[in-house]
Each structure stands twice: as structure tokens, then as C-alpha cells.
Short mmCIF file of C-alpha atoms in Angstrom, two decimals:
data_model
loop_
_atom_site.label_atom_id
_atom_site.label_comp_id
_atom_site.label_asym_id
_atom_site.label_seq_id
_atom_site.Cartn_x
_atom_site.Cartn_y
_atom_site.Cartn_z
CA MET A 1 -35.74 -127.32 34.96
CA SER A 2 -39.17 -127.48 33.42
CA LYS A 3 -40.65 -124.30 31.95
CA THR A 4 -43.81 -125.05 33.92
CA LYS A 5 -42.63 -124.71 37.50
CA GLN A 6 -45.82 -126.01 39.05
CA ARG A 7 -47.28 -129.48 39.47
CA TRP A 8 -50.83 -130.25 40.48
CA THR A 9 -53.51 -132.89 40.17
CA LEU A 10 -56.61 -132.47 38.03
CA ASN A 11 -59.75 -133.97 39.60
CA VAL A 12 -62.72 -134.54 37.32
CA GLU A 13 -66.04 -136.36 37.66
CA ASN A 14 -69.01 -136.92 35.35
CA PHE A 15 -67.66 -135.19 32.29
CA GLY A 16 -68.98 -136.60 29.03
CA ARG A 17 -68.25 -140.30 29.20
CA ILE A 18 -65.62 -139.74 31.93
CA LYS A 19 -66.92 -141.05 35.24
CA SER A 20 -63.90 -140.02 37.29
CA GLY A 21 -60.17 -139.45 37.19
CA LYS A 22 -57.21 -137.91 39.01
CA ILE A 23 -54.36 -136.76 36.83
CA GLU A 24 -51.08 -135.46 38.23
CA ILE A 25 -49.46 -133.32 35.58
CA SER A 26 -45.79 -133.96 34.86
CA PRO A 27 -43.17 -132.89 32.30
CA LEU A 28 -43.91 -135.96 30.17
CA MET A 29 -47.46 -137.28 30.33
CA LEU A 30 -48.99 -140.09 28.28
CA PHE A 31 -52.69 -140.91 27.85
CA VAL A 32 -53.47 -144.40 26.50
CA GLY A 33 -56.71 -146.32 26.06
CA ASP A 34 -59.33 -147.43 23.58
CA ASN A 35 -60.71 -145.17 20.88
CA ASN A 36 -63.51 -142.91 22.08
CA SER A 37 -62.52 -143.38 25.71
CA GLY A 38 -62.13 -139.65 26.45
CA LYS A 39 -58.38 -139.04 26.11
CA SER A 40 -58.76 -136.02 23.84
CA TYR A 41 -61.58 -134.67 26.02
CA ILE A 42 -59.33 -134.57 29.07
CA MET A 43 -56.34 -133.24 27.16
CA SER A 44 -58.52 -130.45 25.73
CA LEU A 45 -59.81 -129.74 29.22
CA LEU A 46 -56.26 -129.43 30.52
CA TRP A 47 -55.42 -127.09 27.65
CA GLY A 48 -58.49 -125.00 28.50
CA ILE A 49 -57.52 -124.67 32.15
CA LEU A 50 -54.03 -123.58 31.13
CA SER A 51 -55.41 -121.12 28.59
CA VAL A 52 -57.99 -119.13 30.56
CA ASP A 53 -57.94 -115.42 29.82
CA PRO A 54 -58.24 -112.49 32.30
CA SER A 55 -62.04 -112.51 32.06
CA PHE A 56 -62.02 -115.83 33.93
CA PHE A 57 -61.02 -113.98 37.10
CA GLN A 58 -63.73 -111.34 36.88
CA ASN A 59 -66.93 -111.25 38.96
CA SER A 60 -65.16 -112.71 42.00
CA SER A 61 -65.86 -110.05 44.64
CA SER A 62 -68.52 -112.12 46.43
CA LEU A 63 -66.29 -115.18 46.83
CA GLU A 64 -64.80 -115.62 50.29
CA SER A 65 -61.65 -117.10 48.76
CA TYR A 66 -61.16 -113.96 46.66
CA ILE A 67 -61.72 -111.70 49.67
CA LYS A 68 -59.00 -113.58 51.57
CA CYS A 69 -56.57 -113.13 48.67
CA LYS A 70 -57.38 -109.41 48.49
CA GLU A 71 -56.95 -108.97 52.25
CA TRP A 72 -53.60 -110.71 52.07
CA LEU A 73 -52.40 -108.37 49.32
CA GLU A 74 -53.62 -105.24 51.12
CA ASN A 75 -51.84 -106.31 54.31
CA ASN A 76 -48.57 -107.18 52.59
CA LEU A 77 -47.87 -104.30 50.26
CA LYS A 78 -44.11 -103.93 50.26
CA GLU A 79 -41.34 -103.82 47.71
CA GLU A 80 -40.99 -107.58 47.56
CA ILE A 81 -43.46 -110.30 48.53
CA VAL A 82 -42.67 -114.01 48.61
CA ILE A 83 -45.63 -116.25 47.88
CA ASN A 84 -45.08 -119.16 50.24
CA GLU A 85 -47.05 -122.41 50.45
CA GLU A 86 -49.68 -120.89 52.75
CA ILE A 87 -50.37 -118.07 50.31
CA GLN A 88 -50.38 -120.50 47.40
CA LYS A 89 -53.25 -122.33 49.09
CA LEU A 90 -55.27 -119.09 49.24
CA PHE A 91 -54.97 -118.61 45.50
CA ILE A 92 -55.57 -122.26 44.65
CA ASN A 93 -58.76 -122.13 46.75
CA TRP A 94 -59.86 -119.07 44.79
CA PHE A 95 -59.02 -120.76 41.49
CA ASN A 96 -61.03 -123.84 42.49
CA ASP A 97 -63.99 -121.67 43.47
CA LEU A 98 -63.80 -120.06 40.04
CA LEU A 99 -63.66 -123.49 38.41
CA GLN A 100 -66.76 -124.50 40.33
CA GLN A 101 -68.53 -121.25 39.50
CA LYS A 102 -67.58 -121.16 35.81
CA ALA A 103 -67.07 -124.85 34.98
CA ASN A 104 -69.89 -125.07 32.45
CA SER A 105 -68.89 -121.86 30.66
CA LEU A 106 -65.26 -123.02 30.64
CA ILE A 107 -66.22 -126.35 29.10
CA SER A 108 -68.51 -124.67 26.57
CA ARG A 109 -65.73 -122.27 25.63
CA ILE A 110 -63.22 -125.09 25.11
CA PHE A 111 -65.47 -127.37 23.07
CA ASN A 112 -67.80 -124.75 21.63
CA TYR A 113 -70.67 -126.85 22.87
CA PRO A 114 -72.74 -126.69 26.09
CA LEU A 115 -71.36 -129.76 27.86
CA GLU A 116 -71.85 -130.27 31.58
CA ILE A 117 -69.39 -131.46 34.20
CA GLY A 118 -69.92 -132.77 37.74
CA LYS A 119 -66.74 -131.87 39.61
CA LEU A 120 -63.64 -130.02 38.47
CA TYR A 121 -60.84 -128.86 40.74
CA ILE A 122 -57.08 -129.06 41.23
CA SER A 123 -55.27 -130.41 44.29
CA ASN A 124 -51.79 -131.32 45.54
CA TYR A 125 -50.33 -128.07 44.25
CA LYS A 126 -46.56 -127.61 44.51
CA ARG A 127 -43.91 -125.51 42.82
CA ASP A 128 -40.31 -126.11 41.84
CA GLU A 129 -39.56 -122.41 42.18
CA THR A 130 -40.85 -119.81 44.64
CA LEU A 131 -42.91 -117.03 43.10
CA ARG A 132 -42.08 -113.48 44.14
CA ILE A 133 -43.81 -110.14 43.57
CA GLU A 134 -41.80 -106.98 43.12
CA MET A 135 -43.67 -103.71 43.57
CA ASN A 136 -42.62 -100.50 41.80
CA LYS A 137 -44.17 -97.29 40.54
CA ASP A 138 -43.08 -97.62 36.92
CA THR A 139 -44.82 -100.80 35.80
CA PHE A 140 -48.40 -101.80 36.32
CA ILE A 141 -48.05 -105.55 35.82
CA SER A 142 -45.37 -107.55 34.04
CA ILE A 143 -44.04 -111.06 34.44
CA THR A 144 -40.57 -112.56 34.22
CA THR A 145 -39.47 -116.00 35.29
CA GLY A 146 -40.39 -116.50 38.91
CA ILE A 147 -41.33 -112.84 39.41
CA ILE A 148 -44.47 -110.76 39.03
CA ARG A 149 -43.73 -107.05 38.89
CA SER A 150 -46.61 -104.78 39.80
CA GLN A 151 -47.16 -101.08 40.42
CA PHE A 152 -46.81 -100.19 44.10
CA ASP A 153 -50.15 -98.72 45.05
CA LYS A 154 -51.72 -98.93 48.51
CA LYS A 155 -55.10 -97.81 47.15
CA LEU A 156 -56.65 -101.08 46.06
CA SER A 157 -60.22 -99.92 46.59
CA ASP A 158 -60.72 -100.01 42.82
CA GLU A 159 -62.08 -103.53 42.35
CA LYS A 160 -60.86 -103.75 38.76
CA ILE A 161 -57.28 -102.99 39.78
CA SER A 162 -57.19 -105.41 42.68
CA ASN A 163 -58.93 -108.11 40.63
CA SER A 164 -56.44 -107.61 37.81
CA ILE A 165 -53.40 -107.89 40.10
CA LEU A 166 -54.77 -110.87 42.00
CA GLY A 167 -55.88 -112.56 38.78
CA TYR A 168 -52.40 -112.17 37.38
CA ILE A 169 -50.86 -113.74 40.48
CA CYS A 170 -53.28 -116.66 40.29
CA TRP A 171 -52.67 -116.98 36.55
CA LYS A 172 -48.93 -117.16 37.11
CA LEU A 173 -49.31 -119.78 39.84
CA VAL A 174 -51.52 -122.14 37.86
CA ILE A 175 -51.22 -121.39 34.17
CA GLY A 176 -48.68 -121.97 31.43
CA LYS A 177 -48.91 -121.11 27.75
CA ALA A 178 -49.79 -124.38 26.01
CA VAL A 179 -49.83 -125.17 22.29
CA TYR A 180 -52.14 -127.95 21.13
CA LEU A 181 -51.46 -130.03 18.03
CA PRO A 182 -54.70 -131.91 17.25
CA ALA A 183 -55.11 -135.22 15.49
CA SER A 184 -55.67 -135.30 11.71
CA ARG A 185 -53.02 -132.64 11.15
CA THR A 186 -52.90 -133.44 7.43
CA GLY A 187 -56.40 -132.04 6.97
CA PHE A 188 -55.47 -128.79 8.67
CA MET A 189 -52.29 -128.43 6.62
CA LEU A 190 -54.40 -128.74 3.47
CA THR A 191 -57.00 -126.16 4.50
CA TYR A 192 -55.31 -123.51 6.66
CA LYS A 193 -54.73 -121.20 3.69
CA THR A 194 -58.47 -120.82 3.21
CA LEU A 195 -58.80 -119.25 6.64
CA ILE A 196 -57.88 -115.70 7.58
CA TYR A 197 -56.54 -114.99 11.05
CA ASN A 198 -59.11 -112.36 11.99
CA LEU A 199 -61.93 -114.45 10.55
CA ILE A 200 -60.94 -117.33 12.79
CA ASP A 201 -60.77 -115.09 15.82
CA THR A 202 -64.12 -113.39 15.30
CA GLY A 203 -66.04 -116.09 13.49
CA PHE A 204 -64.69 -119.39 14.73
CA ARG A 205 -63.65 -118.71 18.31
CA GLY A 206 -67.11 -119.76 19.33
CA LYS A 207 -70.21 -118.43 20.98
CA TYR A 208 -69.26 -119.08 24.61
CA ASN A 209 -67.17 -116.97 26.97
CA PHE A 210 -66.73 -116.46 30.71
CA VAL A 211 -68.54 -113.16 31.04
CA ASN A 212 -71.61 -113.13 28.79
CA GLU A 213 -71.98 -116.90 28.34
CA LYS A 214 -72.85 -116.44 24.66
CA SER A 215 -71.73 -114.27 21.76
CA LYS A 216 -73.03 -114.11 18.20
CA ASN A 217 -70.21 -116.18 16.71
CA GLU A 218 -71.01 -119.61 15.31
CA SER A 219 -68.49 -122.42 14.87
CA THR A 220 -67.99 -126.16 14.87
CA LEU A 221 -64.31 -125.85 15.80
CA SER A 222 -63.09 -126.29 19.35
CA SER A 223 -60.87 -123.64 20.91
CA PRO A 224 -57.70 -125.79 20.84
CA VAL A 225 -58.16 -126.26 17.10
CA VAL A 226 -58.78 -122.55 16.54
CA ASP A 227 -55.66 -121.76 18.55
CA PHE A 228 -53.66 -124.22 16.44
CA LEU A 229 -54.91 -122.68 13.18
CA GLN A 230 -54.13 -119.18 14.38
CA TYR A 231 -50.56 -120.21 15.06
CA LEU A 232 -50.26 -121.79 11.61
CA ILE A 233 -51.39 -118.58 9.97
CA LYS A 234 -48.91 -116.34 11.81
CA MET A 235 -46.00 -118.75 12.34
CA LYS A 236 -42.49 -117.75 11.32
CA ILE A 237 -39.50 -120.10 11.16
CA ASP A 238 -36.58 -118.93 13.27
CA GLN A 239 -33.26 -120.73 12.81
CA LYS A 240 -32.31 -119.55 16.31
CA SER A 241 -35.28 -121.32 17.90
CA GLN A 242 -34.28 -123.05 21.13
CA TYR A 243 -35.75 -126.30 19.78
CA ILE A 244 -34.17 -126.13 16.30
CA GLU A 245 -31.93 -129.13 17.03
CA ILE A 246 -34.94 -131.33 17.80
CA ALA A 247 -36.67 -130.16 14.60
CA THR A 248 -33.52 -130.96 12.65
CA LEU A 249 -33.42 -134.43 14.20
CA LEU A 250 -36.95 -135.15 12.98
CA GLU A 251 -36.20 -133.74 9.53
CA LYS A 252 -33.01 -135.76 9.18
CA GLU A 253 -34.09 -139.11 10.64
CA ILE A 254 -37.76 -139.22 9.57
CA LEU A 255 -38.47 -136.83 6.70
CA HIS A 256 -35.08 -136.93 4.96
CA GLY A 257 -35.72 -133.37 3.96
CA GLU A 258 -36.47 -129.87 5.27
CA ILE A 259 -39.66 -128.03 6.20
CA LYS A 260 -39.61 -124.46 4.89
CA SER A 261 -41.83 -121.37 4.82
CA ASP A 262 -41.96 -118.19 2.77
CA ASP A 263 -42.51 -114.57 3.85
CA ALA A 264 -46.10 -114.24 2.62
CA PRO A 265 -48.57 -112.57 5.03
CA VAL A 266 -50.17 -115.99 5.37
CA PRO A 267 -47.14 -118.29 5.05
CA ASN A 268 -46.84 -121.11 2.54
CA TYR A 269 -45.22 -124.16 4.09
CA SER A 270 -43.32 -126.65 1.96
CA TYR A 271 -41.16 -129.75 2.05
CA LYS A 272 -37.78 -129.94 0.30
CA PRO A 273 -36.40 -133.51 0.07
CA VAL A 274 -32.66 -134.05 0.47
CA GLY A 275 -30.78 -133.91 -2.83
CA THR A 276 -33.41 -131.93 -4.74
CA LYS A 277 -34.23 -128.29 -5.42
CA GLN A 278 -37.96 -128.97 -5.61
CA GLU A 279 -40.12 -127.59 -2.79
CA MET A 280 -43.47 -129.35 -2.43
CA LEU A 281 -46.62 -127.93 -0.85
CA PRO A 282 -48.48 -130.12 1.68
CA HIS A 283 -51.09 -131.39 -0.79
CA VAL A 284 -48.41 -133.12 -2.91
CA THR A 285 -46.45 -134.64 -0.04
CA SER A 286 -47.02 -137.95 1.71
CA SER A 287 -49.22 -138.14 4.79
CA LEU A 288 -46.06 -138.76 6.83
CA VAL A 289 -44.76 -135.32 5.85
CA SER A 290 -48.04 -133.45 6.29
CA GLU A 291 -48.72 -135.04 9.70
CA LEU A 292 -45.24 -134.27 11.02
CA MET A 293 -44.96 -130.82 9.40
CA PRO A 294 -46.88 -128.89 12.11
CA ILE A 295 -44.80 -130.43 14.91
CA ILE A 296 -41.58 -129.41 13.16
CA LEU A 297 -42.96 -125.94 12.41
CA PHE A 298 -43.72 -125.32 16.09
CA LEU A 299 -40.23 -126.51 17.04
CA LYS A 300 -38.61 -124.25 14.42
CA SER A 301 -40.78 -121.21 15.16
CA SER A 302 -40.06 -118.10 17.19
CA LEU A 303 -43.18 -118.72 19.31
CA ASP A 304 -42.80 -118.67 23.07
CA TYR A 305 -44.73 -121.41 24.86
CA ASP A 306 -44.45 -123.42 28.07
CA LEU A 307 -45.99 -126.74 27.07
CA MET A 308 -46.62 -128.82 23.94
CA ILE A 309 -49.66 -131.10 23.68
CA ILE A 310 -49.69 -133.58 20.78
CA GLU A 311 -52.50 -135.90 19.84
CA GLU A 312 -51.29 -139.16 18.28
CA PRO A 313 -47.71 -138.15 17.39
CA GLU A 314 -47.29 -141.61 15.85
CA ALA A 315 -49.79 -140.94 13.03
CA HIS A 316 -48.58 -142.39 9.70
CA LEU A 317 -45.15 -143.25 11.12
CA HIS A 318 -43.34 -146.56 10.72
CA PRO A 319 -42.41 -148.13 14.11
CA GLN A 320 -38.75 -147.16 13.64
CA MET A 321 -39.79 -143.56 13.11
CA GLN A 322 -42.07 -143.75 16.14
CA LYS A 323 -38.98 -144.57 18.20
CA THR A 324 -37.37 -141.42 16.85
CA ILE A 325 -40.29 -139.18 17.74
CA ALA A 326 -40.37 -140.67 21.24
CA LYS A 327 -36.68 -139.87 21.58
CA ALA A 328 -37.34 -136.32 20.37
CA MET A 329 -40.08 -135.84 22.98
CA VAL A 330 -37.77 -137.04 25.76
CA ARG A 331 -35.09 -134.61 24.61
CA LEU A 332 -37.62 -131.77 24.68
CA VAL A 333 -38.60 -132.72 28.24
CA ASN A 334 -34.94 -132.80 29.28
CA MET A 335 -34.53 -129.34 27.72
CA GLY A 336 -37.33 -128.09 29.98
CA LEU A 337 -40.35 -128.21 27.65
CA PRO A 338 -43.16 -130.41 28.98
CA VAL A 339 -44.78 -132.67 26.38
CA TRP A 340 -48.19 -134.30 26.88
CA ILE A 341 -49.50 -136.83 24.37
CA THR A 342 -52.40 -139.12 23.59
CA THR A 343 -51.26 -142.26 21.84
CA HIS A 344 -52.27 -145.67 20.51
CA SER A 345 -48.67 -146.64 19.87
CA ASP A 346 -47.19 -149.48 21.88
CA THR A 347 -43.86 -148.62 20.18
CA ILE A 348 -43.79 -145.08 21.61
CA PHE A 349 -44.88 -146.41 24.98
CA GLN A 350 -42.15 -149.07 25.03
CA GLN A 351 -39.53 -146.59 23.84
CA VAL A 352 -40.38 -144.34 26.78
CA ASN A 353 -40.02 -147.35 29.07
CA ASN A 354 -36.65 -148.19 27.50
CA LEU A 355 -35.32 -144.68 28.07
CA ILE A 356 -36.46 -144.83 31.71
CA LYS A 357 -34.67 -148.18 32.10
CA LEU A 358 -31.60 -146.72 30.41
CA TYR A 359 -31.61 -143.86 32.94
CA ASN A 360 -31.69 -146.35 35.82
CA HIS A 361 -29.22 -148.84 34.35
CA PRO A 362 -25.81 -149.13 36.11
CA ASN A 363 -24.11 -149.48 32.70
CA ARG A 364 -26.10 -146.79 30.95
CA LYS A 365 -23.09 -145.10 29.33
CA GLU A 366 -21.96 -148.34 27.69
CA LEU A 367 -25.51 -149.21 26.60
CA ALA A 368 -26.09 -145.70 25.27
CA LYS A 369 -22.96 -145.98 23.14
CA GLU A 370 -23.95 -149.44 21.89
CA PHE A 371 -27.46 -148.37 20.83
CA GLY A 372 -26.70 -144.83 19.67
CA TYR A 373 -28.17 -142.78 22.52
CA ASN A 374 -26.85 -139.66 24.24
CA GLU A 375 -27.14 -138.46 27.80
CA GLU A 376 -29.99 -136.19 26.69
CA ASP A 377 -32.01 -139.33 25.93
CA PHE A 378 -31.95 -140.60 29.52
CA LEU A 379 -35.40 -140.19 31.05
CA SER A 380 -35.79 -139.76 34.80
CA PRO A 381 -38.88 -141.63 36.06
CA GLU A 382 -39.72 -138.57 38.17
CA LYS A 383 -40.52 -136.67 34.98
CA VAL A 384 -43.14 -139.11 33.66
CA THR A 385 -46.74 -140.06 34.42
CA ALA A 386 -48.99 -142.32 32.37
CA TYR A 387 -52.75 -142.88 32.47
CA GLN A 388 -54.99 -145.63 31.14
CA PHE A 389 -58.53 -144.65 30.07
CA ASN A 390 -60.67 -147.70 30.87
CA VAL A 391 -64.19 -148.01 29.44
CA LYS A 392 -66.20 -150.04 31.96
CA ASP A 393 -69.25 -152.22 31.41
CA HIS A 394 -71.55 -149.30 32.18
CA GLY A 395 -70.06 -147.42 29.23
CA LYS A 396 -68.34 -144.83 31.40
CA THR A 397 -64.57 -144.23 31.47
CA GLU A 398 -62.47 -144.35 34.59
CA ILE A 399 -58.96 -142.94 34.45
CA ASP A 400 -56.31 -145.00 36.23
CA ALA A 401 -52.74 -143.95 36.92
CA LEU A 402 -50.32 -146.59 35.64
CA SER A 403 -47.79 -147.73 38.21
CA LEU A 404 -44.09 -147.57 37.42
CA SER A 405 -41.90 -150.60 38.08
CA GLU A 406 -38.28 -151.40 37.21
CA GLU A 407 -39.57 -152.48 33.79
CA GLY A 408 -41.39 -149.19 33.23
CA PHE A 409 -45.13 -148.63 32.86
CA ALA A 410 -47.36 -151.62 32.09
CA ALA A 411 -50.27 -150.58 29.86
CA PRO A 412 -53.09 -153.16 29.78
CA THR A 413 -54.53 -151.60 26.62
CA PHE A 414 -51.41 -152.69 24.72
CA ASN A 415 -50.41 -155.82 26.62
CA GLU A 416 -53.81 -157.49 26.42
CA SER A 417 -54.11 -156.83 22.68
CA ILE A 418 -50.61 -158.18 22.02
CA ILE A 419 -51.26 -161.30 24.11
CA ASP A 420 -54.59 -161.97 22.37
CA LEU A 421 -52.97 -161.57 18.96
CA ALA A 422 -50.10 -163.88 19.93
CA LYS A 423 -52.52 -166.56 21.17
CA GLU A 424 -54.51 -166.32 17.95
CA THR A 425 -51.36 -166.51 15.81
CA ILE A 426 -50.05 -169.57 17.66
CA ARG A 427 -53.42 -171.27 17.47
CA PHE A 428 -53.75 -170.67 13.72
CA GLN A 429 -50.26 -172.09 13.12
CA ARG A 430 -51.03 -175.44 14.74
CA ASP A 431 -51.60 -178.46 12.55
CA ASP A 432 -53.76 -180.35 15.04
CA LEU A 433 -56.66 -177.90 15.24
CA ASP A 434 -59.19 -180.73 15.33
CA ASP A 435 -57.49 -182.65 18.16
#
């Protein structure tokens, strides 16, 4: 079961170079397309929606959708409340009203730049697990899997209290804790030691927020990048991490060594090749090691998160190693951790298709044994969505969902390039060019 129990569709129009798109989130999601087509923009936007803080839900008292949510809570105060589909719609309507009301400040907060957006809302909301609220007098608000526990109090006249409780319910319905691993990870691994955690938070978080629109902080870093750097500065390796086996797979099959950290207040991360005692800091390792190091660190850490977003996981990897990282991502998804990626790799894309075909194959056990796969590598097509970012003649990008056939997803961005290259190669090999 996925750690993110909800599925919904992001609807966006007129955002940067994005003309329009509908994106149904799924446990494994792939964005493909030309460079500068908007893939990272949309992935950052998704991260931002998942990462809104409590201030996002403030200043809602005049919204009719909020009033309906508050009335529902006041009329249903009892020891246990089940949030059914009808109630879910109330909260999703409120969330969409907030997105409409605060879209520009949300975008500015994510990108640390005053971008504008036409439409932004979510639709087709559904959950794999019913959310319940348990009321008691001992705890104000706490969350466990599938349950929100809140203090039982019939006096909700205090707007801050009711807004806080309702905001928490809405947060639990829509949000998951996402970690974002940006592109060019080598550069961050070489510079993170120069940054101090509090300095990042106060100086780099940016000058935009939901309440005051602007603060005094100045920065050229986006919020996903700041979040990533903060994690690097406070990360601790935990050999009991639930994803330690996947990290070990990447270390063994790609790095042929181990990623380590020390106990310094700001950790030093290093790479220890197999068969040596030498530990090397990122600046003396290959780009393969420094690009993959953050991914392995997150998998080996004690951090608790619900979703992993990776830009260009194939960076600096040989095609054989790209197959391995695709296999690792599928295993994470089958363990319950959603993974969303942007990629230019036809190898990763084809490997995902192969693991879908393996799942559907009548002789999958025999094929798995022949090619060295395990049951945890089988990928159900229900867990995957893929999107092509198409730059049209007018210079705007339209996002198209890729259809899934028995052969997997067909990505024009890869197929057309491969066909063109093949035609060129065949033509250049002919002896009768002048005929």
C-alpha cells in the first residue's frame, strides 16, 4: 500500500510556458519531453502543493467552502468521525478555493519569483484508505496513519482553533511529506558545507509567504532546493532505515562502494570503494558518485517522508546502471514509497515498460529467473502514469498523458529521435548516395 493514500489530478493552465495539462498523480510517475519544456516547473509545483504549511489555511473565514467545512465539524462532534466521500468533497472544494485565492503567492513561494498562473486546482480525488477523526480531551491535534486525533471541544467559536483543526484535516487529505532531489546534484554536494542550516532557513527561504506576501529575505534558490539543502545539513545515516536494502543495491551494483557520513554537527559525506580503506569526499569522486550520493543518503537516512521526487536520476549513469536505478525505483514503489521523476533517458523509460510487461507476462516467474529479477521487480500498470511535455509551434507546452498498451508506454520524444537517428545512420552507410 502506498504511503500516500490519496490520488488526484492536478489541473494547470497558463503557467510559465505551460499552456495546459492534467496530471493524475500515481505511485510511479514519469515526466518526459524536450529540454526547457516545463517538466521541472510542474514537478516543483506539485512539491509546493504537497508542502504547504499551516499558514496556507489561514484567512479563510469569508470563503463559503470553509464555512461549510466548519458547519460540518460543529454538527458532527463525537468521539469518532469518518470522513466519507461527501465530506472529502467539502474539503477539496475549500482547498481549491485556497489555491485560487493564494495561487500567485504559492507560486512565488515555491520559485522565489513572482510568477503568475491562470488556473490551478485538483480534481478526481479518491483515497485508498478512509480517514477518521478521533476526539479526546488529552491531545489537541496529532496524526497517525489514517487517523487524526483532536481535542474534543464543542466550543469552536475561536476562529484560530477551528481553522487549525479544519486545516489539519484538509492537510491530511491532500498533502504528503515530499523530498525533492534536484538536478545537478554534484554541485550541491560540493557546496553544502558552506551553508549553515539556520542561514538557509532565514536567508534563503525566500521573500514570499502566504500571509504577508513578502519578507525581507533575499534568495535565488527555489524552495525545493532549500528544502533539499536543509536535509543534507541535518541528515543522519540509519542502518535500520526501511529503504536500506535499496540503498545497498545501488551501492553494490552501481557505485561498487559505500556512502558514509560522520557525526559532525554538519555531516561530512564520503565514498569508500570496495577493497580499500580510503574514504573520499565528494570533490575527489567521480560525477557518477556525487550525483548518486544524495539519493543513497536519503534512502539510508532516518528521515520520514511520504514521496520521493528525483530530477534526472539517470545523470552520469551508463545505460546498464540506468536499468539498475529504474529497478530500484520500482522496488521503492512496491514497498509503498511513491517515486516521481523527470527524465531524458529512453533506457529508464524502456526498463519501466519491461517491468510492466514482466508483471503481465504469463511466464513471468520463468522470465524473472532467466533475467535475474525478483517478484519485487514486477510493476503493476495501475501504479504508473507517464506524461509527455510537448512544445507546440506557438512556443507553449501542452502536457499529454501517454497511453499504456500491452507494450507499455510509447514516448514520442524518444521514439522519434531514435527513428531519425536510425534513418540518418542507414543513409550514411549507403554506397550509392548519388544514385
